[in-house]
Amino acid sequence: MHFIFPPVHGIYYYTIIHCCLCCFKTESKEKKEVDKNSGSSSKMRIVRKDLVRDGPGSVKMVPVDSDDLWYAYNLIAPGDSVMAVTVRKVLKEAASGGRDAERVKLKLEVKVQEVADYDKEGSILRVRGKNILENEHVKIGAFHTLELELQRPFVLRKDVWDSYALEVLQQASDPGASADLAVVLMQEGLAHILLIGRSMTVTRSRIEASIPRKHGSAIHGYESALNKFFENVLQAFLKHIDFNVVRCAVIASPGFTKDQFHRHLFLEAERRQLRPIIENKSRIILVHTTSGYKHSLREVLDAPNVMNLIKDTKAAQEVRVLKDFYDMLSNDSSRACYGAKHVEVANERLAVQTLLITDDLFRNSDIAARQKYVNLVNSVKDSGGSVHVFSSMHVSGEQLAQISGIAAILRFPLPDLEDIEM
């Protein structure tokens, strides 16, 4: 059995991730209508639920932000059906006797064969399958790709709403699950505006500028270029960071760049009376990083002053549990394991105290494989263990995926696991 140890000097690389599994209770049969205006700007709007736990049913929902489409990506599986309004080219008879192509809106329902593509930057989820709804323009059985977008309702039908699907649905509609942060990650001549949501990290802007070297007679050109660069970052800050959504904004950099930009930000805010910045001064914090590149986001999320601001969120629990896993792997390796086979054996022996698993494993096109992981989650919970599902769209989920996507902290040592082939 090969172990992967955390980086030296006690620094762990992990990020804000989202717990897709939490306590969820549902009646054996639910049928509920929800006021369309009751939705929150930070959660999936559930318009109607009509389902049976571990049985068939449908949910009509409206994705409000890009995180919601990620939840939909995790919910929709081959064999489900999705109904939505779509646009399709159809041929119509022209007055000249020919046929013209015209784009028309249609309501189609497809039997899903593939969740084809999730475009997180464009906030579009593409679902491909065969049409099963009678329509004058599209034949039954014809292939079509539905594009699910923000603020556009769709209906998802499943033959079986298992425990994992129900818990993802509950989390999608829970505003308390949000742990949004904004990060300005920068160095001289380079800045990234990043938004860290419930289930993913999105780059909203990348700003680059050529900054001349700071010496001799070139000092004026340096200061002018730096001020112009800061102004471009300020404009991106105003455009992409909404303090009604994010808990705080972090300005991070090596050296003094963060301090210089912080000073520029507040001087300009006072001069121009930029209320969003002035009124949220206490929610803008500084963090040291080794670079302005996106990989340094790990250092931001490891900073105590950032963790203190999000410590009451479910997402922060995932940060801590990943650290706990690597601590255990380093200090008492017989009480930590990873890989499906080792975790399954540990669970059979009722040894799993904490299960860590990536959401990728639940999107397996093999229904039996997906059900295996759902059953594992249920079994761990039934034996009193806790379960944490990591988003593959966060750095920590990527890190967990590198060691098979599944790991566990054990209640007691199982040294013989090393003798079992992965």
CSV table of C-alpha atoms in Angstrom, one decimal:
chain,number,residue,atom,x,y,z
A,1,MET,CA,0.0,0.0,0.0
A,2,HIS,CA,1.5,3.3,-1.0
A,3,PHE,CA,1.0,6.4,1.1
A,4,ILE,CA,0.9,10.0,0.0
A,5,PHE,CA,2.0,12.4,2.7
A,6,PRO,CA,1.1,16.0,3.0
A,7,PRO,CA,3.6,18.7,2.2
A,8,VAL,CA,6.3,19.5,4.7
A,9,HIS,CA,6.2,22.1,7.5
A,10,GLY,CA,2.6,21.4,8.3
A,11,ILE,CA,1.2,23.1,5.3
A,12,TYR,CA,-1.8,21.3,3.8
A,13,TYR,CA,-3.2,22.1,0.4
A,14,TYR,CA,-6.9,22.0,0.3
A,15,THR,CA,-9.8,24.3,-0.6
A,16,ILE,CA,-13.3,25.3,0.1
A,17,ILE,CA,-15.5,22.4,-1.0
A,18,HIS,CA,-19.1,21.5,-0.6
A,19,CYS,CA,-20.7,18.8,1.4
A,20,CYS,CA,-23.2,17.1,-0.8
A,21,LEU,CA,-24.3,14.7,1.9
A,22,CYS,CA,-26.0,15.9,5.0
A,23,CYS,CA,-29.1,14.9,7.0
A,24,PHE,CA,-32.1,14.7,4.7
A,25,LYS,CA,-35.6,13.7,5.6
A,26,THR,CA,-38.5,13.3,3.2
A,27,GLU,CA,-41.9,11.8,3.5
A,28,SER,CA,-42.5,8.5,1.8
A,29,LYS,CA,-44.6,10.5,-0.8
A,30,GLU,CA,-44.1,14.2,-1.4
A,31,LYS,CA,-46.1,16.5,-3.6
A,32,LYS,CA,-45.4,20.2,-3.0
A,33,GLU,CA,-46.0,23.4,-4.9
A,34,VAL,CA,-43.7,26.3,-4.1
A,35,ASP,CA,-44.4,29.9,-4.8
A,36,LYS,CA,-42.3,30.9,-7.8
A,37,ASN,CA,-41.3,34.2,-6.1
A,38,SER,CA,-40.1,32.5,-3.0
A,39,GLY,CA,-36.7,31.6,-4.4
A,40,SER,CA,-33.4,33.0,-3.0
A,41,SER,CA,-30.7,34.5,-5.1
A,42,SER,CA,-28.3,31.9,-3.6
A,43,LYS,CA,-30.2,28.6,-4.0
A,44,MET,CA,-31.9,26.4,-6.6
A,45,ARG,CA,-35.6,27.3,-6.8
A,46,ILE,CA,-37.7,24.1,-6.4
A,47,VAL,CA,-41.1,24.8,-8.0
A,48,ARG,CA,-42.6,21.4,-7.5
A,49,LYS,CA,-41.7,18.0,-6.1
A,50,ASP,CA,-43.6,14.8,-6.7
A,51,LEU,CA,-41.5,11.8,-5.8
A,52,VAL,CA,-41.1,8.6,-3.7
A,53,ARG,CA,-38.0,8.0,-1.7
A,54,ASP,CA,-36.1,5.1,-3.4
A,55,GLY,CA,-38.9,5.2,-6.0
A,56,PRO,CA,-40.0,7.2,-9.0
A,57,GLY,CA,-40.9,10.8,-9.3
A,58,SER,CA,-40.2,14.3,-10.7
A,59,VAL,CA,-38.9,17.6,-9.6
A,60,LYS,CA,-39.4,20.9,-11.4
A,61,MET,CA,-36.6,23.3,-10.6
A,62,VAL,CA,-35.0,26.6,-11.7
A,63,PRO,CA,-31.2,27.0,-11.5
A,64,VAL,CA,-30.4,30.5,-10.1
A,65,ASP,CA,-26.6,30.4,-10.3
A,66,SER,CA,-23.7,28.4,-11.8
A,67,ASP,CA,-23.5,26.2,-8.6
A,68,ASP,CA,-27.1,25.1,-9.3
A,69,LEU,CA,-26.2,23.8,-12.7
A,70,TRP,CA,-23.3,21.9,-11.1
A,71,TYR,CA,-25.9,20.3,-8.8
A,72,ALA,CA,-28.0,19.5,-11.9
A,73,TYR,CA,-24.9,17.9,-13.5
A,74,ASN,CA,-24.6,15.7,-10.4
A,75,LEU,CA,-28.3,14.8,-10.3
A,76,ILE,CA,-29.0,14.0,-14.0
A,77,ALA,CA,-27.9,10.5,-15.0
A,78,PRO,CA,-28.4,8.2,-18.1
A,79,GLY,CA,-31.9,6.7,-18.0
A,80,ASP,CA,-33.5,9.8,-16.4
A,81,SER,CA,-35.7,12.1,-18.5
A,82,VAL,CA,-35.4,15.9,-18.7
A,83,MET,CA,-38.1,18.2,-20.0
A,84,ALA,CA,-37.4,21.8,-20.9
A,85,VAL,CA,-38.2,24.5,-23.5
A,86,THR,CA,-35.6,24.4,-26.2
A,87,VAL,CA,-34.9,26.0,-29.6
A,88,ARG,CA,-34.6,23.9,-32.8
A,89,LYS,CA,-34.4,24.7,-36.5
A,90,VAL,CA,-37.4,23.4,-38.4
A,91,LEU,CA,-38.2,23.5,-42.1
A,92,LYS,CA,-41.3,25.3,-43.2
A,93,GLU,CA,-42.9,25.8,-46.6
A,94,ALA,CA,-42.1,29.2,-48.2
A,95,ALA,CA,-44.4,31.2,-50.4
A,96,SER,CA,-42.1,30.6,-53.3
A,97,GLY,CA,-42.7,26.8,-53.0
A,98,GLY,CA,-39.3,26.2,-51.4
A,99,ARG,CA,-38.5,25.4,-47.7
A,100,ASP,CA,-37.0,27.9,-45.2
A,101,ALA,CA,-35.3,27.0,-42.0
A,102,GLU,CA,-36.8,28.7,-39.0
A,103,ARG,CA,-35.8,28.6,-35.3
A,104,VAL,CA,-38.8,27.8,-33.1
A,105,LYS,CA,-39.2,27.3,-29.3
A,106,LEU,CA,-40.4,23.8,-28.4
A,107,LYS,CA,-41.1,21.9,-25.2
A,108,LEU,CA,-39.2,18.6,-25.5
A,109,GLU,CA,-38.5,15.7,-23.1
A,110,VAL,CA,-35.5,13.6,-23.7
A,111,LYS,CA,-34.6,10.2,-22.3
A,112,VAL,CA,-31.0,10.9,-21.2
A,113,GLN,CA,-28.2,9.0,-22.9
A,114,GLU,CA,-25.4,11.4,-22.0
A,115,VAL,CA,-24.9,14.5,-19.8
A,116,ALA,CA,-22.8,15.8,-22.7
A,117,ASP,CA,-21.1,18.9,-21.4
A,118,TYR,CA,-21.0,21.3,-18.5
A,119,ASP,CA,-19.8,24.8,-19.4
A,120,LYS,CA,-19.1,26.5,-16.1
A,121,GLU,CA,-17.9,29.8,-17.6
A,122,GLY,CA,-21.0,30.1,-19.9
A,123,SER,CA,-23.3,28.5,-17.2
A,124,ILE,CA,-24.8,26.0,-19.6
A,125,LEU,CA,-25.5,22.3,-19.1
A,126,ARG,CA,-26.0,20.2,-22.2
A,127,VAL,CA,-28.0,17.0,-21.9
A,128,ARG,CA,-28.3,14.6,-24.9
A,129,GLY,CA,-30.9,12.0,-25.5
A,130,LYS,CA,-33.9,10.7,-27.5
A,131,ASN,CA,-37.2,12.8,-27.6
A,132,ILE,CA,-40.1,11.0,-25.8
A,133,LEU,CA,-42.7,13.9,-26.0
A,134,GLU,CA,-45.0,14.1,-29.0
A,135,ASN,CA,-44.3,17.2,-31.0
A,136,GLU,CA,-45.2,18.4,-34.5
A,137,HIS,CA,-41.6,19.4,-35.3
A,138,VAL,CA,-39.6,16.6,-33.6
A,139,LYS,CA,-40.4,12.9,-34.0
A,140,ILE,CA,-40.5,10.5,-31.1
A,141,GLY,CA,-37.1,8.8,-30.9
A,142,ALA,CA,-35.2,11.7,-32.6
A,143,PHE,CA,-32.0,12.8,-30.9
A,144,HIS,CA,-31.8,16.2,-29.4
A,145,THR,CA,-29.5,18.1,-27.1
A,146,LEU,CA,-31.2,20.2,-24.4
A,147,GLU,CA,-29.3,23.2,-23.1
A,148,LEU,CA,-30.2,24.0,-19.5
A,149,GLU,CA,-29.5,27.6,-18.5
A,150,LEU,CA,-29.9,29.9,-15.6
A,151,GLN,CA,-33.4,31.1,-14.8
A,152,ARG,CA,-35.0,28.6,-17.1
A,153,PRO,CA,-37.1,25.9,-15.5
A,154,PHE,CA,-36.7,22.2,-16.3
A,155,VAL,CA,-38.3,19.0,-15.0
A,156,LEU,CA,-36.2,16.0,-14.0
A,157,ARG,CA,-37.8,12.6,-13.8
A,158,LYS,CA,-36.1,9.5,-12.2
A,159,ASP,CA,-37.2,5.9,-11.9
A,160,VAL,CA,-35.4,5.8,-8.5
A,161,TRP,CA,-34.7,8.8,-6.3
A,162,ASP,CA,-32.0,7.2,-4.2
A,163,SER,CA,-30.5,8.7,-1.0
A,164,TYR,CA,-27.6,10.5,-2.8
A,165,ALA,CA,-29.9,12.2,-5.3
A,166,LEU,CA,-32.3,13.4,-2.5
A,167,GLU,CA,-29.4,14.8,-0.5
A,168,VAL,CA,-27.9,16.6,-3.5
A,169,LEU,CA,-31.4,18.1,-4.2
A,170,GLN,CA,-31.7,19.2,-0.6
A,171,GLN,CA,-28.3,20.8,-0.6
A,172,ALA,CA,-29.0,22.6,-3.9
A,173,SER,CA,-32.0,24.3,-2.4
A,174,ASP,CA,-30.4,25.1,1.0
A,175,PRO,CA,-29.2,28.7,1.1
A,176,GLY,CA,-27.3,28.0,4.3
A,177,ALA,CA,-25.0,25.7,2.3
A,178,SER,CA,-23.4,28.6,0.5
A,179,ALA,CA,-19.8,29.7,1.4
A,180,ASP,CA,-19.1,32.2,-1.3
A,181,LEU,CA,-15.8,34.0,-1.2
A,182,ALA,CA,-14.2,36.4,-3.7
A,183,VAL,CA,-10.4,36.3,-4.1
A,184,VAL,CA,-8.2,38.8,-5.9
A,185,LEU,CA,-5.1,36.8,-6.5
A,186,MET,CA,-2.4,39.1,-7.8
A,187,GLN,CA,1.2,40.0,-8.4
A,188,GLU,CA,2.7,43.0,-10.4
A,189,GLY,CA,1.2,42.8,-13.9
A,190,LEU,CA,-1.1,39.8,-13.2
A,191,ALA,CA,-4.4,39.5,-11.3
A,192,HIS,CA,-7.2,36.9,-11.1
A,193,ILE,CA,-10.7,37.5,-9.8
A,194,LEU,CA,-12.0,34.2,-8.5
A,195,LEU,CA,-15.4,33.4,-7.0
A,196,ILE,CA,-15.5,30.3,-4.8
A,197,GLY,CA,-19.0,29.0,-4.5
A,198,ARG,CA,-20.7,26.1,-2.8
A,199,SER,CA,-19.4,23.6,-5.4
A,200,MET,CA,-16.9,25.2,-7.7
A,201,THR,CA,-14.3,27.8,-8.2
A,202,VAL,CA,-14.8,30.1,-11.2
A,203,THR,CA,-12.4,32.6,-12.7
A,204,ARG,CA,-14.4,35.7,-13.5
A,205,SER,CA,-11.5,37.9,-14.8
A,206,ARG,CA,-7.8,37.7,-15.6
A,207,ILE,CA,-6.0,41.0,-15.9
A,208,GLU,CA,-2.5,41.3,-17.4
A,209,ALA,CA,-0.3,44.3,-17.9
A,210,SER,CA,3.3,45.0,-18.8
A,211,ILE,CA,5.0,46.7,-15.8
A,212,PRO,CA,8.5,48.2,-16.5
A,213,ARG,CA,11.3,47.6,-14.1
A,214,LYS,CA,11.5,50.0,-11.2
A,215,HIS,CA,14.8,51.8,-11.4
A,216,GLY,CA,16.4,55.1,-12.3
A,217,SER,CA,14.7,57.3,-14.8
A,218,ALA,CA,12.1,54.6,-15.5
A,219,ILE,CA,10.4,55.1,-12.1
A,220,HIS,CA,7.7,57.4,-13.6
A,221,GLY,CA,6.8,54.8,-16.2
A,222,TYR,CA,6.7,52.1,-13.6
A,223,GLU,CA,4.3,54.1,-11.3
A,224,SER,CA,2.1,55.1,-14.3
A,225,ALA,CA,1.8,51.4,-15.5
A,226,LEU,CA,1.2,50.1,-12.0
A,227,ASN,CA,-1.6,52.7,-11.4
A,228,LYS,CA,-3.2,51.8,-14.7
A,229,PHE,CA,-3.0,48.1,-13.8
A,230,PHE,CA,-4.6,48.8,-10.4
A,231,GLU,CA,-7.4,50.7,-12.1
A,232,ASN,CA,-8.1,47.7,-14.4
A,233,VAL,CA,-8.2,45.4,-11.4
A,234,LEU,CA,-10.5,47.9,-9.5
A,235,GLN,CA,-13.0,47.9,-12.4
A,236,ALA,CA,-13.0,44.1,-12.5
A,237,PHE,CA,-13.5,44.1,-8.7
A,238,LEU,CA,-16.6,46.3,-9.0
A,239,LYS,CA,-18.0,44.3,-11.9
A,240,HIS,CA,-17.6,40.8,-10.5
A,241,ILE,CA,-17.7,41.1,-6.7
A,242,ASP,CA,-21.2,41.5,-5.1
A,243,PHE,CA,-21.1,41.8,-1.3
A,244,ASN,CA,-24.8,40.8,-1.2
A,245,VAL,CA,-23.5,37.3,-2.3
A,246,VAL,CA,-20.0,36.9,-1.0
A,247,ARG,CA,-19.0,36.7,2.7
A,248,CYS,CA,-15.7,38.5,2.2
A,249,ALA,CA,-13.2,39.5,-0.5
A,250,VAL,CA,-9.6,38.5,-0.1
A,251,ILE,CA,-6.8,40.4,-1.7
A,252,ALA,CA,-3.7,38.2,-1.9
A,253,SER,CA,-0.2,38.5,-3.3
A,254,PRO,CA,3.5,38.1,-2.7
A,255,GLY,CA,5.4,41.1,-1.3
A,256,PHE,CA,3.6,44.4,-1.0
A,257,THR,CA,1.4,44.4,-4.1
A,258,LYS,CA,-1.7,43.5,-2.1
A,259,ASP,CA,-1.1,46.4,0.3
A,260,GLN,CA,-0.5,48.8,-2.6
A,261,PHE,CA,-3.7,47.7,-4.3
A,262,HIS,CA,-5.6,47.8,-1.0
A,263,ARG,CA,-4.6,51.4,-0.5
A,264,HIS,CA,-5.5,52.3,-4.1
A,265,LEU,CA,-8.9,50.6,-3.7
A,266,PHE,CA,-9.9,52.7,-0.7
A,267,LEU,CA,-8.4,56.0,-1.9
A,268,GLU,CA,-10.4,55.6,-5.1
A,269,ALA,CA,-13.5,54.5,-3.2
A,270,GLU,CA,-13.5,57.6,-1.1
A,271,ARG,CA,-12.7,59.9,-4.0
A,272,ARG,CA,-15.5,58.4,-6.2
A,273,GLN,CA,-17.9,57.5,-3.3
A,274,LEU,CA,-18.0,53.8,-4.3
A,275,ARG,CA,-20.5,52.7,-1.6
A,276,PRO,CA,-20.1,48.9,-2.1
A,277,ILE,CA,-16.4,49.2,-1.1
A,278,ILE,CA,-16.7,51.8,1.6
A,279,GLU,CA,-19.6,50.0,3.3
A,280,ASN,CA,-17.8,46.7,3.3
A,281,LYS,CA,-14.3,47.8,4.3
A,282,SER,CA,-14.2,45.3,7.2
A,283,ARG,CA,-15.0,42.4,4.8
A,284,ILE,CA,-11.9,43.0,2.6
A,285,ILE,CA,-8.9,41.2,4.0
A,286,LEU,CA,-5.3,40.7,3.0
A,287,VAL,CA,-3.4,37.4,2.7
A,288,HIS,CA,0.2,36.6,1.7
A,289,THR,CA,0.8,34.2,-1.1
A,290,THR,CA,3.8,33.1,-3.1
A,291,SER,CA,2.4,34.1,-6.5
A,292,GLY,CA,-0.6,35.6,-8.3
A,293,TYR,CA,-1.3,32.4,-10.2
A,294,LYS,CA,-4.3,30.3,-9.5
A,295,HIS,CA,-2.5,27.5,-7.8
A,296,SER,CA,-1.8,29.9,-4.9
A,297,LEU,CA,-5.5,29.8,-4.1
A,298,ARG,CA,-4.6,26.9,-1.8
A,299,GLU,CA,-2.5,29.3,0.4
A,300,VAL,CA,-5.4,31.8,0.6
A,301,LEU,CA,-7.8,29.1,1.9
A,302,ASP,CA,-5.2,27.9,4.4
A,303,ALA,CA,-5.0,31.4,6.0
A,304,PRO,CA,-6.4,31.5,9.5
A,305,ASN,CA,-8.1,34.9,8.9
A,306,VAL,CA,-10.0,33.4,6.0
A,307,MET,CA,-11.0,30.2,7.8
A,308,ASN,CA,-12.3,32.3,10.7
A,309,LEU,CA,-14.8,34.0,8.4
A,310,ILE,CA,-16.2,30.7,7.1
A,311,LYS,CA,-15.8,28.4,10.1
A,312,ASP,CA,-19.6,28.2,10.6
A,313,THR,CA,-20.3,26.8,7.2
A,314,LYS,CA,-20.6,23.2,6.1
A,315,ALA,CA,-17.9,23.9,3.5
A,316,ALA,CA,-15.4,24.6,6.3
A,317,GLN,CA,-16.0,21.2,7.7
A,318,GLU,CA,-14.7,19.7,4.5
A,319,VAL,CA,-11.5,21.8,4.7
A,320,ARG,CA,-10.9,20.4,8.2
A,321,VAL,CA,-11.7,16.8,7.4
A,322,LEU,CA,-9.2,16.7,4.5
A,323,LYS,CA,-6.5,18.0,6.9
A,324,ASP,CA,-7.5,15.4,9.4
A,325,PHE,CA,-7.1,12.7,6.8
A,326,TYR,CA,-3.6,13.7,5.9
A,327,ASP,CA,-2.7,14.1,9.5
A,328,MET,CA,-3.8,10.6,10.2
A,329,LEU,CA,-2.1,9.2,7.1
A,330,SER,CA,1.1,10.8,8.3
A,331,ASN,CA,1.0,10.1,12.0
A,332,ASP,CA,-0.9,6.7,12.2
A,333,SER,CA,-1.1,5.2,8.7
A,334,SER,CA,-2.9,2.1,9.9
A,335,ARG,CA,-5.9,4.3,10.8
A,336,ALA,CA,-6.3,5.9,7.3
A,337,CYS,CA,-6.8,4.3,3.9
A,338,TYR,CA,-7.7,5.2,0.4
A,339,GLY,CA,-8.8,3.3,-2.7
A,340,ALA,CA,-12.3,1.6,-3.2
A,341,LYS,CA,-11.2,-1.9,-2.2
A,342,HIS,CA,-9.4,-0.8,1.0
A,343,VAL,CA,-12.3,1.4,2.0
A,344,GLU,CA,-14.9,-1.3,1.3
A,345,VAL,CA,-13.0,-3.8,3.4
A,346,ALA,CA,-12.7,-1.3,6.2
A,347,ASN,CA,-16.4,-0.6,6.0
A,348,GLU,CA,-17.2,-4.4,6.2
A,349,ARG,CA,-15.3,-4.4,9.5
A,350,LEU,CA,-17.3,-1.4,10.7
A,351,ALA,CA,-14.0,0.6,11.0
A,352,VAL,CA,-14.9,3.7,8.9
A,353,GLN,CA,-15.3,6.8,11.1
A,354,THR,CA,-15.1,9.3,8.3
A,355,LEU,CA,-15.6,8.7,4.6
A,356,LEU,CA,-14.2,11.1,2.0
A,357,ILE,CA,-15.5,10.7,-1.6
A,358,THR,CA,-15.6,12.8,-4.8
A,359,ASP,CA,-18.8,13.5,-6.6
A,360,ASP,CA,-17.2,12.1,-9.8
A,361,LEU,CA,-17.8,8.6,-8.5
A,362,PHE,CA,-21.6,9.2,-8.4
A,363,ARG,CA,-21.6,10.2,-12.1
A,364,ASN,CA,-20.4,6.8,-13.2
A,365,SER,CA,-22.3,5.7,-16.3
A,366,ASP,CA,-22.4,2.2,-14.9
A,367,ILE,CA,-25.5,2.1,-12.8
A,368,ALA,CA,-24.2,-0.8,-10.7
A,369,ALA,CA,-21.0,1.1,-9.9
A,370,ARG,CA,-23.0,4.2,-8.9
A,371,GLN,CA,-25.3,2.1,-6.7
A,372,LYS,CA,-22.2,0.6,-5.1
A,373,TYR,CA,-21.1,4.0,-3.9
A,374,VAL,CA,-24.6,5.0,-2.8
A,375,ASN,CA,-24.8,1.8,-0.7
A,376,LEU,CA,-21.3,2.4,0.8
A,377,VAL,CA,-22.4,5.9,1.9
A,378,ASN,CA,-25.6,4.5,3.4
A,379,SER,CA,-23.7,1.7,5.2
A,380,VAL,CA,-21.1,4.1,6.7
A,381,LYS,CA,-23.9,6.3,8.0
A,382,ASP,CA,-25.8,3.3,9.4
A,383,SER,CA,-22.7,2.3,11.4
A,384,GLY,CA,-22.4,5.8,12.9
A,385,GLY,CA,-19.8,7.2,10.5
A,386,SER,CA,-19.8,10.6,8.8
A,387,VAL,CA,-19.6,11.2,5.0
A,388,HIS,CA,-18.1,14.1,3.1
A,389,VAL,CA,-18.6,14.5,-0.6
A,390,PHE,CA,-15.9,16.6,-2.4
A,391,SER,CA,-16.6,18.6,-5.5
A,392,SER,CA,-14.3,17.8,-8.4
A,393,MET,CA,-14.5,21.5,-9.4
A,394,HIS,CA,-12.5,22.5,-6.3
A,395,VAL,CA,-8.8,22.0,-5.7
A,396,SER,CA,-9.4,19.7,-2.7
A,397,GLY,CA,-11.7,17.4,-4.9
A,398,GLU,CA,-8.9,17.3,-7.5
A,399,GLN,CA,-6.4,16.3,-4.7
A,400,LEU,CA,-8.7,13.6,-3.5
A,401,ALA,CA,-9.2,12.3,-7.0
A,402,GLN,CA,-5.4,11.9,-7.3
A,403,ILE,CA,-5.6,9.1,-4.7
A,404,SER,CA,-8.6,7.4,-6.3
A,405,GLY,CA,-11.4,9.7,-5.2
A,406,ILE,CA,-12.2,7.7,-2.1
A,407,ALA,CA,-10.5,7.6,1.4
A,408,ALA,CA,-11.4,7.0,5.0
A,409,ILE,CA,-10.3,7.8,8.5
A,410,LEU,CA,-10.7,4.7,10.7
A,411,ARG,CA,-12.0,4.1,14.2
A,412,PHE,CA,-9.3,1.6,15.0
A,413,PRO,CA,-6.1,0.4,13.2
A,414,LEU,CA,-6.3,-2.0,10.4
A,415,PRO,CA,-2.6,-2.7,9.6
A,416,ASP,CA,-3.4,-5.8,7.4
A,417,LEU,CA,-5.1,-3.5,4.8
A,418,GLU,CA,-1.6,-3.0,3.3
A,419,ASP,CA,-1.6,-6.7,2.3
A,420,ILE,CA,-4.8,-6.3,0.2
A,421,GLU,CA,-4.3,-5.4,-3.4
A,422,MET,CA,-6.0,-2.1,-4.3
